[in-house]
XYZ file of C-alpha atoms in Angstrom:
713
model
C 70.497 77.725 86.909
C 73.271 78.890 84.596
C 74.682 76.134 82.450
C 78.184 75.083 83.468
C 80.837 76.651 81.300
C 84.598 76.818 81.350
C 84.634 80.397 80.115
C 82.050 83.179 80.086
C 83.130 85.555 77.315
C 79.943 87.570 77.546
C 80.880 88.989 80.944
C 83.744 91.414 81.458
C 86.011 90.935 84.501
C 84.553 94.041 86.150
C 80.991 92.829 85.596
C 81.862 89.382 86.848
C 83.417 90.875 89.980
C 80.344 93.030 90.639
C 77.932 90.119 90.137
C 80.077 87.936 92.378
C 80.190 90.659 95.031
C 76.416 91.005 94.941
C 75.994 87.262 95.423
C 78.423 87.037 98.303
C 77.461 90.305 99.982
C 81.023 91.574 99.822
C 80.192 94.922 98.270
C 78.958 96.131 101.634
C 81.879 94.415 103.348
C 84.275 96.791 101.671
C 82.544 99.885 103.062
C 83.393 101.119 106.556
C 80.420 101.005 108.906
C 80.634 102.953 112.192
C 78.864 100.047 113.912
C 82.062 98.064 113.391
C 83.679 100.262 116.043
C 81.133 99.119 118.625
C 81.198 95.441 117.674
C 85.015 95.442 117.774
C 85.241 97.230 121.139
C 85.443 94.002 123.243
C 88.393 92.801 121.152
C 90.052 96.200 121.515
C 89.730 95.985 125.307
C 91.287 92.506 125.311
C 94.232 93.874 123.357
C 95.122 96.134 126.320
C 97.061 93.135 127.593
C 100.717 94.297 127.835
C 101.872 91.121 126.072
C 99.929 92.220 123.028
C 101.061 95.853 123.320
C 104.688 94.742 123.392
C 104.396 93.731 119.706
C 104.002 97.405 118.773
C 106.902 99.417 120.294
C 105.268 102.818 119.722
C 101.968 101.906 121.347
C 103.770 100.020 124.133
C 105.437 103.302 125.107
C 101.988 104.963 125.117
C 100.662 102.079 127.240
C 103.470 102.558 129.802
C 102.813 106.317 129.795
C 99.123 105.654 130.434
C 99.973 103.431 133.407
C 102.326 106.084 134.879
C 99.778 108.865 134.330
C 97.084 106.807 136.010
C 99.313 106.123 139.003
C 100.131 109.838 139.432
C 96.495 110.816 138.853
C 95.480 108.486 141.675
C 98.258 109.764 143.940
C 97.599 113.455 143.243
C 94.100 113.665 141.773
C 93.080 116.734 139.806
C 90.790 117.379 136.864
C 93.790 117.851 134.561
C 95.652 114.688 135.660
C 92.562 112.462 135.555
C 91.454 113.773 132.143
C 94.967 113.408 130.702
C 95.312 109.832 131.961
C 91.878 108.969 130.570
C 92.673 110.337 127.108
C 96.004 108.527 127.055
C 94.124 105.290 127.670
C 91.725 106.268 124.895
C 94.744 106.652 122.589
C 95.824 103.066 123.313
C 92.245 101.831 123.047
C 91.660 103.551 119.698
C 94.867 102.027 118.338
C 93.634 98.591 119.403
C 90.245 99.395 117.888
C 91.799 100.048 114.468
C 93.419 96.619 114.513
C 90.303 94.949 115.952
C 88.030 96.382 113.240
C 90.401 95.151 110.525
C 90.600 91.703 112.112
C 86.838 91.643 112.685
C 86.171 91.641 108.953
C 88.418 88.639 108.493
C 86.771 86.805 111.388
C 83.335 87.364 109.855
C 84.535 85.859 106.596
C 86.179 82.996 108.461
C 82.949 82.272 110.303
C 81.079 81.897 107.018
C 83.749 79.420 105.911
C 83.453 77.469 109.169
C 79.730 77.062 108.614
C 80.399 75.214 105.375
C 82.648 72.696 107.129
C 80.611 69.655 108.051
C 81.345 66.185 109.297
C 81.518 64.487 105.919
C 81.511 60.763 105.276
C 83.972 59.629 102.612
C 83.712 56.510 100.455
C 87.280 55.297 100.188
C 88.220 52.814 97.461
C 90.114 49.758 98.524
C 93.852 49.766 97.703
C 95.037 48.204 94.469
C 92.045 49.215 92.342
C 92.788 50.288 88.766
C 91.004 53.651 88.618
C 91.000 53.996 84.837
C 87.335 53.997 83.851
C 86.314 53.139 87.418
C 84.065 56.196 87.694
C 81.766 54.656 85.069
C 81.651 51.242 86.722
C 78.217 50.164 87.920
C 79.548 48.993 91.279
C 82.708 49.575 93.245
C 83.950 48.196 96.533
C 84.269 51.080 98.955
C 84.445 51.570 102.693
C 82.815 54.366 104.656
C 85.243 56.501 106.614
C 85.114 59.895 108.335
C 86.595 62.611 106.137
C 89.011 63.631 108.891
C 90.541 60.141 108.753
C 91.590 60.455 105.107
C 95.285 60.613 104.298
C 97.104 61.969 101.245
C 96.998 59.406 98.449
C 93.637 57.885 99.405
C 91.165 57.413 96.551
C 87.549 58.355 97.252
C 84.380 57.981 95.199
C 82.096 61.026 95.082
C 78.674 60.816 93.435
C 76.018 63.382 92.558
C 74.676 65.155 95.629
C 77.661 64.265 97.807
C 80.161 66.650 99.374
C 83.788 66.251 98.325
C 85.475 65.132 101.573
C 88.882 66.747 101.061
C 91.196 68.591 98.716
C 92.427 66.513 95.822
C 92.764 65.874 92.116
C 90.243 64.009 89.974
C 91.952 60.907 88.606
C 88.935 59.538 86.749
C 85.596 60.898 85.563
C 84.014 64.252 84.877
C 81.374 66.104 86.903
C 79.746 69.470 87.480
C 80.664 70.874 90.880
C 78.987 73.544 92.999
C 81.822 75.711 94.380
C 79.589 78.534 95.632
C 80.610 77.827 99.243
C 84.179 78.798 98.295
C 83.824 81.298 95.472
C 80.295 82.652 95.938
C 79.630 81.959 92.244
C 76.278 80.211 91.867
C 76.975 78.712 88.446
C 78.418 75.178 88.665
C 81.727 74.432 87.012
C 83.108 71.423 85.168
C 85.912 69.426 86.752
C 87.490 66.471 84.972
C 90.473 64.177 85.173
C 93.580 65.159 83.264
C 94.494 68.660 82.157
C 94.511 71.765 84.294
C 90.938 71.582 85.662
C 91.258 68.496 87.778
C 91.654 70.062 91.228
C 88.684 69.977 93.610
C 88.249 71.548 97.034
C 86.909 69.850 100.126
C 83.476 71.141 101.135
C 82.227 71.657 97.580
C 79.378 69.547 96.200
C 79.163 67.303 93.142
C 75.962 68.058 91.236
C 76.081 65.446 88.478
C 77.908 62.268 87.493
C 80.563 60.671 89.670
C 84.287 61.121 90.056
C 87.211 59.471 91.772
C 89.403 61.871 93.716
C 92.938 61.330 95.003
C 93.257 63.183 98.325
C 96.225 65.577 98.481
C 95.855 67.251 101.900
C 96.047 66.138 105.506
C 93.118 66.698 107.909
C 93.234 70.219 109.289
C 95.469 71.366 106.432
C 92.848 71.633 103.714
C 92.387 74.676 101.546
C 89.396 75.809 103.623
C 91.374 75.396 106.865
C 94.151 77.565 105.482
C 91.656 80.125 104.231
C 90.132 80.390 107.701
C 93.515 80.885 109.353
C 94.636 83.445 106.800
C 91.503 85.603 106.657
C 91.382 85.671 110.467
C 94.884 87.086 110.436
C 96.194 84.315 112.681
C 99.041 83.636 110.262
C 99.653 87.194 109.135
C 103.322 88.044 109.358
C 104.760 91.522 109.052
C 106.050 92.318 105.590
C 109.639 93.540 105.057
C 108.504 97.135 104.507
C 106.301 96.938 107.593
C 109.218 95.622 109.645
C 111.481 98.393 108.329
C 108.858 101.039 109.129
C 108.379 99.586 112.620
C 112.132 99.898 113.215
C 112.062 103.517 111.996
C 109.132 104.349 114.284
C 110.908 102.663 117.197
C 114.051 104.736 116.583
C 111.993 107.940 116.443
C 110.264 106.932 119.677
C 113.613 106.386 121.410
C 114.901 109.754 120.160
C 111.823 111.626 121.438
C 111.991 109.690 124.709
C 115.573 110.905 125.226
C 114.505 114.454 124.307
C 111.672 114.430 126.855
C 113.880 112.915 129.545
C 116.482 115.629 128.871
C 113.860 118.357 129.217
C 113.237 117.728 132.914
C 116.740 118.701 134.153
C 116.567 121.815 131.951
C 113.133 122.648 133.341
C 114.318 122.102 136.907
C 117.349 124.363 136.308
C 115.029 127.046 134.936
C 112.779 126.799 137.971
C 109.821 125.256 136.143
C 109.987 121.542 136.864
C 107.289 119.645 134.947
C 105.013 116.943 136.283
C 105.338 113.382 134.998
C 101.858 113.629 133.474
C 102.860 116.671 131.374
C 106.064 114.958 130.223
C 104.149 111.819 129.291
C 101.609 113.889 127.376
C 104.452 115.611 125.502
C 106.094 112.268 124.663
C 102.869 110.683 123.442
C 102.118 113.685 121.242
C 105.618 113.824 119.757
C 106.144 110.150 118.905
C 104.455 108.889 115.687
C 101.421 107.401 117.441
C 99.095 107.850 114.461
C 100.953 105.578 112.055
C 102.035 103.330 114.928
C 98.376 102.780 115.794
C 97.253 102.175 112.197
C 100.214 100.222 110.814
C 98.850 96.786 111.658
C 95.358 97.690 110.439
C 96.748 98.782 107.043
C 98.441 95.410 106.540
C 95.371 93.418 107.607
C 93.099 95.573 105.423
C 95.356 94.975 102.404
C 94.832 91.221 102.676
C 91.140 91.807 103.380
C 90.747 93.752 100.126
C 92.178 90.751 98.296
C 89.762 88.410 100.060
C 86.879 90.680 99.029
C 87.992 90.088 95.448
C 88.186 86.340 96.088
C 91.981 86.164 96.144
C 93.675 84.279 98.944
C 97.165 85.565 99.741
C 99.321 83.104 101.652
C 101.297 85.962 103.227
C 101.344 89.731 103.514
C 104.767 89.617 101.860
C 103.079 88.542 98.610
C 100.614 91.450 98.764
C 103.417 93.913 99.357
C 105.553 92.413 96.582
C 102.615 92.883 94.208
C 102.864 96.614 94.811
C 106.517 96.638 93.753
C 106.118 94.529 90.600
C 108.180 95.622 87.588
C 107.287 92.880 85.087
C 103.958 91.139 84.549
C 103.856 87.793 82.724
C 100.423 86.996 81.317
C 99.227 83.934 79.439
C 97.546 84.835 76.176
C 94.788 82.250 76.248
C 92.085 83.016 78.788
C 93.893 86.096 80.078
C 94.433 88.486 77.201
C 92.050 86.640 74.896
C 88.823 84.788 75.660
C 90.652 81.514 74.977
C 88.114 79.624 72.920
C 89.300 80.086 69.349
C 86.429 79.870 66.909
C 86.292 79.023 63.220
C 85.412 82.226 61.392
C 86.323 81.571 57.761
C 86.990 78.797 55.230
C 89.550 79.596 52.541
C 89.692 77.043 49.694
C 92.754 76.634 47.476
C 92.647 76.512 43.658
C 91.216 73.198 42.507
C 88.753 72.952 45.410
C 85.477 74.728 46.074
C 84.431 76.196 49.385
C 81.662 73.586 49.579
C 84.192 70.781 49.218
C 86.353 72.389 51.893
C 83.339 72.733 54.200
C 82.405 69.060 53.751
C 85.970 67.929 54.492
C 86.336 70.314 57.460
C 83.066 69.031 58.965
C 84.123 65.402 58.595
C 87.521 66.068 60.188
C 85.822 67.768 63.148
C 82.881 65.463 63.917
C 84.796 63.575 66.587
C 86.687 66.649 67.799
C 84.973 67.753 71.037
C 87.296 70.680 71.695
C 85.756 74.180 71.490
C 87.657 74.696 68.224
C 86.375 71.443 66.717
C 82.780 72.169 67.690
C 83.032 75.706 66.248
C 84.155 74.283 62.879
C 81.098 72.037 62.729
C 78.871 74.961 63.759
C 80.341 77.130 60.980
C 79.747 74.418 58.375
C 76.166 73.928 59.584
C 75.391 77.640 59.757
C 77.056 78.812 56.542
C 76.766 75.773 54.296
C 73.686 73.924 55.522
C 75.512 70.699 56.368
C 74.208 68.218 58.941
C 75.121 68.884 62.524
C 74.941 65.231 63.586
C 77.035 62.403 62.195
C 75.275 59.881 59.965
C 75.315 56.196 60.813
C 78.269 55.623 58.468
C 80.171 58.608 59.848
C 79.489 57.553 63.459
C 80.877 54.082 62.729
C 84.023 55.487 61.110
C 87.382 55.497 62.825
C 88.195 58.861 64.380
C 91.775 60.045 64.600
C 92.326 62.094 67.784
C 94.756 64.986 68.007
C 98.146 64.240 69.569
C 101.124 66.454 70.278
C 103.203 64.237 68.012
C 100.970 64.272 64.904
C 99.436 67.736 65.501
C 96.459 66.576 63.409
C 93.025 65.083 63.917
C 90.466 63.668 61.529
C 88.450 60.663 60.458
C 88.869 57.542 58.288
C 85.759 56.426 56.356
C 86.731 53.445 54.287
C 89.356 54.544 51.765
C 88.654 58.230 52.421
C 90.928 59.767 55.034
C 90.399 63.389 56.100
C 92.778 65.405 58.256
C 93.012 68.926 59.646
C 95.900 70.383 61.608
C 99.055 72.481 61.609
C 100.362 73.387 58.177
C 103.721 71.622 58.537
C 102.086 68.436 59.888
C 99.494 68.268 57.096
C 102.188 69.002 54.496
C 104.203 66.023 55.702
C 101.088 63.821 55.749
C 100.132 64.798 52.206
C 103.699 64.236 50.987
C 103.710 60.817 52.672
C 100.699 59.874 50.527
C 102.184 61.164 47.281
C 100.530 64.568 47.183
C 101.882 68.130 47.200
C 100.875 71.318 48.984
C 99.950 74.159 46.573
C 101.951 77.350 47.026
C 98.739 79.231 47.769
C 98.351 77.270 51.030
C 101.503 78.689 52.588
C 100.495 82.189 51.509
C 97.107 81.800 53.216
C 98.695 80.268 56.336
C 101.204 83.114 56.656
C 98.510 85.747 56.137
C 96.205 84.283 58.802
C 99.109 83.992 61.271
C 100.219 87.573 60.573
C 96.684 88.760 61.292
C 96.646 87.036 64.660
C 94.557 84.024 63.663
C 95.313 80.312 63.808
C 95.378 78.449 60.480
C 94.309 74.799 60.206
C 95.028 73.129 56.871
C 92.462 70.573 55.629
C 93.525 67.706 53.373
C 92.199 64.315 52.395
C 93.251 61.090 50.726
C 90.619 59.331 48.642
C 91.290 56.417 46.317
C 95.011 56.793 46.934
C 95.004 60.393 45.764
C 96.089 63.074 48.255
C 95.004 66.679 47.896
C 94.654 69.819 49.982
C 91.191 71.381 50.227
C 92.040 74.669 51.928
C 92.565 76.433 55.249
C 90.296 77.088 58.255
C 90.791 80.399 60.043
C 90.477 80.196 63.834
C 90.231 83.573 65.530
C 91.156 84.283 69.129
C 89.366 87.415 70.329
C 91.162 89.888 72.579
C 89.066 90.763 75.630
C 87.592 94.287 75.526
C 89.427 96.927 77.513
C 92.730 95.034 77.700
C 94.632 97.720 75.784
C 93.462 100.377 78.249
C 94.410 98.213 81.248
C 97.887 97.620 79.856
C 98.233 101.358 79.298
C 97.448 101.858 83.004
C 100.134 99.335 83.935
C 102.585 101.136 81.670
C 101.776 104.355 83.511
C 102.663 102.543 86.750
C 106.059 101.656 85.276
C 105.170 97.974 84.835
C 106.251 96.137 81.682
C 103.808 93.505 80.394
C 104.922 90.332 78.635
C 102.467 88.008 76.893
C 103.409 84.322 77.083
C 101.942 81.979 74.492
C 102.564 78.709 72.719
C 101.545 80.270 69.408
C 103.997 80.855 66.587
C 105.813 84.217 66.547
C 103.644 85.700 63.768
C 100.390 84.992 65.617
C 101.887 86.119 68.923
C 103.098 89.385 67.398
C 99.671 90.212 65.966
C 97.829 89.479 69.250
C 100.441 91.408 71.240
C 100.013 94.449 68.979
C 96.216 94.334 69.251
C 96.249 93.886 73.030
C 98.899 96.558 73.594
C 101.410 94.499 75.614
C 105.039 95.626 75.707
C 106.623 92.312 74.719
C 105.776 88.669 74.037
C 107.309 85.220 74.335
C 106.134 82.879 71.564
C 106.235 79.079 71.420
C 106.872 79.153 75.156
C 107.616 75.945 77.051
C 107.739 75.674 80.868
C 111.523 75.991 80.873
C 111.255 79.120 78.703
C 109.000 80.762 81.313
C 111.488 79.911 84.053
C 114.390 81.307 82.015
C 112.511 84.552 81.336
C 111.604 85.030 85.009
C 115.185 84.417 86.133
C 116.550 86.775 83.492
C 114.252 89.557 84.703
C 115.051 88.878 88.364
C 118.787 88.959 87.689
C 118.264 92.528 86.506
C 116.833 93.403 89.934
C 113.204 93.399 88.807
C 110.245 91.804 90.578
C 108.137 89.469 88.431
C 104.503 88.377 88.729
C 102.753 85.661 86.735
C 99.620 83.527 86.669
C 99.269 79.805 86.005
C 97.020 76.816 86.543
C 98.829 73.720 85.319
C 101.390 71.413 86.874
C 103.859 72.604 84.245
C 103.358 76.175 85.551
C 104.341 75.213 89.113
C 108.125 75.823 88.766
C 107.563 79.274 87.250
C 104.909 80.150 89.873
C 107.346 79.224 92.625
C 110.155 81.217 90.997
C 108.071 84.379 90.468
C 107.964 86.986 93.225
C 104.166 86.961 92.952
C 102.698 83.709 91.662
C 98.909 83.667 91.312
C 97.497 80.152 90.883
C 94.006 79.580 89.559
C 91.617 77.724 91.872
C 90.604 75.564 88.901
C 94.222 74.527 88.476
C 96.113 71.562 89.791
C 97.117 71.090 93.413
C 100.768 71.487 92.391
C 100.082 74.931 90.915
C 98.163 76.073 94.021
C 100.945 74.893 96.308
C 103.622 76.629 94.224
C 101.910 80.033 94.022
C 101.788 82.488 96.908
C 98.252 83.574 95.976
C 95.192 81.650 94.806
C 92.427 83.263 92.766
C 89.187 81.553 93.751
C 87.406 82.958 90.682
C 90.126 81.600 88.369
C 90.179 84.872 86.441
C 93.737 85.410 85.139
C 93.125 89.127 84.576
C 92.732 89.425 88.371
C 96.525 89.741 88.504
C 96.178 93.332 87.310
C 93.833 94.087 90.220
C 96.224 92.360 92.640
C 99.023 94.686 91.525
C 96.753 97.684 92.081
C 95.819 96.463 95.581
C 99.493 95.964 96.453
C 100.346 99.455 95.277
C 97.356 100.854 97.151
C 98.579 99.248 100.378
C 102.083 100.708 99.953
C 100.689 104.148 99.100
C 98.310 104.055 102.075
C 101.133 103.201 104.438
C 103.326 105.954 102.988
C 100.533 108.532 103.027
C 99.585 107.905 106.653
C 103.245 107.882 107.696
C 103.674 111.284 106.041
C 100.527 112.563 107.746
C 101.580 111.198 111.141
C 104.997 112.851 111.079
C 103.635 116.105 109.640
C 100.913 116.571 112.261
C 103.491 116.492 115.082
C 104.478 120.028 114.072
C 101.280 121.560 115.447
C 101.758 119.729 118.736
C 105.155 121.420 119.214
C 103.415 124.793 118.914
C 100.749 123.659 121.391
C 102.637 121.902 124.193
C 106.111 123.506 124.316
C 104.831 127.078 124.852
C 102.385 125.722 127.440
C 105.223 124.079 129.371
C 107.731 126.927 129.455
C 105.870 130.180 128.711
C 105.681 130.988 132.434
C 109.473 131.273 132.706
C 110.188 132.181 129.078
C 107.531 134.743 128.072
C 109.191 135.011 124.655
C 107.669 131.590 123.795
C 104.290 133.304 123.614
C 105.225 134.337 120.075
C 105.080 130.717 118.909
C 101.679 130.183 120.541
C 100.260 130.964 117.111
C 97.028 129.102 117.838
C 96.455 131.388 120.839
C 95.407 128.493 123.041
C 93.558 129.493 126.221
C 95.763 128.092 129.006
C 98.718 125.706 129.380
C 96.324 123.041 130.712
C 93.876 123.449 127.812
C 96.758 123.440 125.301
C 98.169 120.156 126.577
C 94.729 118.588 126.920
C 93.705 119.689 123.394
C 96.852 118.160 121.896
C 96.296 114.862 123.736
C 92.629 114.699 122.714
C 93.442 115.482 119.079
C 96.176 112.822 119.139
C 93.588 110.221 120.182
C 90.708 111.327 117.973
C 92.776 111.498 114.781
C 93.356 107.726 115.077
C 89.599 107.092 115.034
C 89.169 109.558 112.156
C 91.778 107.755 110.039
C 90.519 104.182 110.631
C 88.170 104.282 107.578
C 91.034 105.498 105.371
C 93.379 102.794 106.692
C 90.780 100.095 105.979
C 89.610 101.393 102.611
C 93.044 102.504 101.424
C 94.164 105.694 99.730
C 92.654 105.933 96.264
C 95.167 104.804 93.676
C 95.379 106.213 90.171
C 98.024 104.869 87.764
C 100.843 107.412 87.485
C 104.577 107.709 87.878
C 106.326 107.414 91.239
C 107.282 111.101 91.203
C 103.675 112.151 90.530
C 102.437 109.936 93.385
C 105.063 111.428 95.713
C 104.017 114.981 94.834
C 100.353 114.156 95.424
C 101.057 112.487 98.782
C 103.213 115.373 99.973
C 100.560 117.878 98.934
C 97.563 116.072 100.416
C 99.020 114.216 103.399
C 102.118 116.341 104.041
C 100.595 119.808 103.819
C 97.253 118.420 105.019
C 99.031 116.785 107.956
C 100.393 120.185 108.971
C 97.181 122.185 108.585
C 94.668 119.682 110.020
C 96.053 119.520 113.592
C 96.326 123.315 113.820
C 92.622 123.556 113.061
C 91.693 120.503 115.129
C 93.652 121.482 118.240
C 92.275 125.039 118.117
C 88.670 123.803 117.858
C 89.174 121.336 120.711
C 90.808 124.092 122.805
C 87.748 126.297 122.370
C 85.622 123.500 123.848
C 88.080 122.500 126.580
C 88.407 126.136 127.710
C 84.708 126.068 128.611
C 85.378 123.402 131.260
C 86.007 124.814 134.744
C 89.671 124.573 135.657
C 90.914 124.623 132.045
C 89.847 128.091 130.837
C 91.744 131.323 131.264
């Protein structure tokens, strides 16, 4: 089993996504399988209920037309009337099938989540217990209680091998947790009290040690419960663009309805009164049935594509907003860089040797269990042959932990005090003990900062004498491929801003190497909020990622706030998306998925409106050519008979919905480019293609229909 790690710098985001997809079986889930049409057919039939059809005005009109056609086909049966009524019902059914297939994927994912929900027994601690250090206690007084009886605020004890009974935050202890049931990632992860990795999810399993968890969710409102509801589509609400497009389609439907109604008096006056079935067929072919049938499926599929990438969107509005993002706020650590800064060089100052600096740096870092502290010890062991383990004297010495106030850490061994930390903090400490910082130190510090590194100054006091030994260079490595990804975002018209707590010199160097457009250095939570509001006041949409409680206000303020699953409950509640893989670079993929959904909707709308043109040339000459022979000139497809022309148009109108279901589910391929370039491509492919395709399709269908007795010439 892979050792638990907080970061995995050896794996790129794309590789990690592919490995995760292989483990969860979601690579195949993203590919359309024709069998899905058959498995979703029962759901499509259930959706023929008029109460369901009423939610989609365009398809409700088709449903009413199908009912009328059926009634007239029963009253005056003929091959033409029966076939037309049947294909109108197929049109409604295929529209339902598109939605059912999209929902079916979500239901399959929801079912796998339901299987992980079990009746868990919780061990609740009695009220009034001081939890500090309680996880290490040999015995605790607990009471057994069903997990569904837990309330927010309850404290529960979870030991190795037990299932965490509900969502919560670890308030004491540290443990490795198997989250594969949620994320699909087989490697366990570390969760510990304090910091930004304290949140745990109900249904996951503790593999080692024991922890005390404060429950934060009510029964039935856990993270898994919400995931099930969301991936099933039960809580999917129409996005603003989807609502606006629905209104537009409804208006077009009303206009064409009035046009068709007005045709009958004109036809009667001309001596060629049309049957209701022909008028219904004309109406169904003229209204935008294609996009009306696929609109819901496009929205569901957009959220499904996020779920396939292990991102849970709390609403379709968030997915759509991601496609309109103008500004992207990205944390430096863990997003743009790997996050674990490592000691790469020791730079002594005049008066000290590199060996003396190495000895002092090792001593100051022995008790420092941060990745940076451990890397300093590793460097001293590897490059200078020093001992990796503390001696008995060193182990008994008094360690000085790092604090935000002192900005230093170190060790006190008798009258020898060693410190490492920020240059200004060490300077003040040395001055306090009667020493002085050599000018060379500031030169080295400034150079390391300008090059994008982090300088730690090492000093010591021995026998009352204070002196500086030198500077440790910590390097933060930019993830490979970030510059190219930011270039893609720039091509989309998105401005990237790196947010970091580093000093401006370090931030500038990292920003230049990564290729971001701007940076915010020495950022505090209120600075993030101010930046987001400033951008939003300019009419721009802002997206950001975060995982800590201090990120919650900014996540809530951002138009798209992506919280890490490893983060605190407050962060996950504030964001409108949760990344189950806790990969901050996923935000770039989320933006691409949002844009893909918008482009898919626009492309299919263009295609739907464009392919109506061929139907005019098919049905209108068929209706009136008998009394207006001049209309034969616009029968450019040379369709066999009026009956075959109308039937071919109706059949094509139904079949094109089935043909476009895979595209609606998969999405139109998105390549980063300007809005004008995307518009030109859509008009060329889906505008011109939407005109040509039905001419060819209707003609081919007419050749087959004309072979049927009663339809040929």
